Amino acid sequence: AWSTGNAAGFSTGVPYRALAGNAGTQHVAAQLADPASLLNHYRALLNLRRTTPALRDGDYANAAATGALLTFQRRTAGQLAVVVINFGSASADAALTALPANATLQAALPTGGANATADAAGQARVTVPAQSVRVYTTAR
């Protein structure tokens, strides 16, 4: 549904089919007004990809699946993005490797998240909450 209007905002006419029972509360207008909505989450992800060169144009590298964690990197000549996805129902620690030595990994998602730091061997550890995504960026 698009809104609470007639026919849930799809038409000015009478719909041939009954609207869903939650059409009055679950619609695009409500999602736009809620910063934590699924619509706004996907808008933030699309914006992050559009504004992060490594996510937009980078090559894939160092993909790994360990337990409920999936990690991979996207690399351009000037930027590295590290993506960590926790599909599990519990928080998990991800071991990140092949990073620039002593690099500061800037938290790109979630906005305002904690940064991480690679050690001299190019390794870092991050904790990822259950069923969530973390994205970090750094210069190469």
Short mmCIF file of C-alpha atoms in Angstrom, two decimals:
data_model
loop_
_atom_site.label_atom_id
_atom_site.label_comp_id
_atom_site.label_asym_id
_atom_site.label_seq_id
_atom_site.Cartn_x
_atom_site.Cartn_y
_atom_site.Cartn_z
CA ALA A 1 0.00 0.00 0.00
CA TRP A 2 1.14 3.54 -0.71
CA SER A 3 -0.91 5.40 1.88
CA THR A 4 -4.05 5.34 3.99
CA GLY A 5 -6.04 6.96 1.17
CA ASN A 6 -8.76 5.44 -0.93
CA ALA A 7 -7.71 2.04 -2.28
CA ALA A 8 -4.48 2.36 -0.25
CA GLY A 9 -3.27 5.10 -2.59
CA PHE A 10 -3.25 2.89 -5.68
CA SER A 11 -6.38 4.26 -7.30
CA THR A 12 -9.25 6.68 -6.90
CA GLY A 13 -11.64 3.88 -7.85
CA VAL A 14 -12.97 0.94 -5.92
CA PRO A 15 -10.49 -1.93 -5.85
CA TYR A 16 -11.67 -5.24 -7.28
CA ARG A 17 -10.04 -7.02 -4.39
CA ALA A 18 -10.19 -6.29 -0.66
CA LEU A 19 -7.20 -4.51 0.86
CA ALA A 20 -4.92 -6.32 3.29
CA GLY A 21 -5.98 -6.01 6.91
CA ASN A 22 -2.87 -4.00 7.78
CA ALA A 23 -3.08 -1.56 4.83
CA GLY A 24 -4.03 1.25 7.21
CA THR A 25 -0.73 1.03 9.10
CA GLN A 26 1.72 -0.80 6.80
CA HIS A 27 2.23 1.50 3.84
CA VAL A 28 4.93 3.55 2.16
CA ALA A 29 3.90 6.84 3.78
CA ALA A 30 4.30 5.30 7.26
CA GLN A 31 7.63 3.69 6.30
CA LEU A 32 8.95 7.04 5.06
CA ALA A 33 8.07 8.64 8.40
CA ASP A 34 9.84 5.94 10.45
CA PRO A 35 13.67 6.26 10.44
CA ALA A 36 13.96 2.61 11.55
CA SER A 37 11.64 1.23 8.85
CA LEU A 38 12.64 -1.45 6.38
CA LEU A 39 12.18 1.02 3.52
CA ASN A 40 14.59 3.50 5.11
CA HIS A 41 17.04 0.68 5.87
CA TYR A 42 17.17 -0.27 2.19
CA ARG A 43 17.44 3.38 1.17
CA ALA A 44 20.47 3.71 3.48
CA LEU A 45 22.05 0.57 1.98
CA LEU A 46 21.54 1.87 -1.56
CA ASN A 47 23.01 5.24 -0.59
CA LEU A 48 26.03 3.55 1.02
CA ARG A 49 26.67 1.55 -2.14
CA ARG A 50 26.24 4.62 -4.36
CA THR A 51 28.64 6.76 -2.28
CA THR A 52 31.31 4.14 -1.50
CA PRO A 53 33.56 3.49 -4.51
CA ALA A 54 34.75 0.08 -3.28
CA LEU A 55 31.17 -1.16 -2.81
CA ARG A 56 30.06 0.27 -6.13
CA ASP A 57 33.00 -0.67 -8.37
CA GLY A 58 35.39 -2.85 -6.39
CA ASP A 59 36.56 -6.36 -7.03
CA TYR A 60 35.55 -9.08 -4.56
CA ALA A 61 38.29 -10.57 -2.38
CA ASN A 62 38.76 -12.73 0.71
CA ALA A 63 35.25 -14.15 0.92
CA ALA A 64 34.77 -16.53 3.84
CA ALA A 65 31.86 -18.27 5.52
CA THR A 66 32.45 -19.39 9.09
CA GLY A 67 29.49 -20.66 11.08
CA ALA A 68 26.77 -18.02 10.74
CA LEU A 69 29.21 -15.34 9.53
CA LEU A 70 29.84 -14.28 5.96
CA THR A 71 32.71 -11.86 5.34
CA PHE A 72 34.07 -10.40 2.14
CA GLN A 73 36.01 -7.41 0.88
CA ARG A 74 35.44 -5.11 -2.06
CA ARG A 75 38.60 -3.37 -3.31
CA THR A 76 39.41 -0.49 -5.62
CA ALA A 77 42.85 1.06 -6.11
CA GLY A 78 42.09 3.66 -3.44
CA GLN A 79 39.59 2.07 -1.06
CA LEU A 80 38.83 -1.17 0.77
CA ALA A 81 35.36 -2.05 2.08
CA VAL A 82 34.88 -4.95 4.48
CA VAL A 83 31.40 -6.46 4.81
CA VAL A 84 30.48 -8.75 7.70
CA ILE A 85 27.05 -10.39 7.84
CA ASN A 86 25.88 -12.38 10.87
CA PHE A 87 22.98 -14.64 9.86
CA GLY A 88 22.90 -16.25 13.29
CA SER A 89 20.64 -15.76 16.28
CA ALA A 90 23.55 -14.85 18.59
CA SER A 91 26.30 -12.26 18.53
CA ALA A 92 29.52 -13.49 16.90
CA ASP A 93 33.16 -12.44 16.59
CA ALA A 94 34.53 -12.13 13.06
CA ALA A 95 38.23 -12.50 12.33
CA LEU A 96 39.17 -10.16 9.48
CA THR A 97 42.38 -10.74 7.54
CA ALA A 98 44.30 -9.32 4.56
CA LEU A 99 43.78 -5.75 5.75
CA PRO A 100 46.32 -2.94 5.40
CA ALA A 101 48.69 -3.04 8.38
CA ASN A 102 47.55 -0.86 11.29
CA ALA A 103 44.59 0.45 9.27
CA THR A 104 41.65 2.14 10.96
CA LEU A 105 38.45 0.59 9.67
CA GLN A 106 35.82 3.34 9.63
CA ALA A 107 32.32 2.11 10.48
CA ALA A 108 30.16 2.87 7.43
CA LEU A 109 27.17 0.76 8.54
CA PRO A 110 25.61 1.24 10.94
CA THR A 111 26.13 4.96 10.87
CA GLY A 112 27.90 5.97 14.08
CA GLY A 113 29.08 2.42 14.75
CA ALA A 114 32.40 1.62 16.40
CA ASN A 115 35.54 1.70 14.27
CA ALA A 116 37.99 -1.20 14.26
CA THR A 117 41.77 -1.28 13.98
CA ALA A 118 43.93 -3.78 12.15
CA ASP A 119 47.15 -4.92 13.77
CA ALA A 120 50.61 -4.89 12.16
CA ALA A 121 49.79 -8.22 10.46
CA GLY A 122 46.64 -6.80 8.87
CA GLN A 123 44.19 -8.62 11.12
CA ALA A 124 41.26 -7.35 13.17
CA ARG A 125 38.42 -8.76 15.22
CA VAL A 126 34.93 -7.31 15.29
CA THR A 127 31.81 -8.37 17.16
CA VAL A 128 28.66 -8.47 15.07
CA PRO A 129 25.23 -8.61 16.74
CA ALA A 130 22.78 -11.33 15.74
CA GLN A 131 21.13 -10.97 12.34
CA SER A 132 22.95 -7.81 11.39
CA VAL A 133 25.43 -6.34 8.96
CA ARG A 134 28.59 -4.31 9.54
CA VAL A 135 30.45 -2.46 6.81
CA TYR A 136 33.86 -0.84 7.29
CA THR A 137 35.95 1.23 4.89
CA THR A 138 39.58 2.27 4.79
CA ALA A 139 42.07 3.70 2.32
CA ARG A 140 44.37 1.32 0.47
#
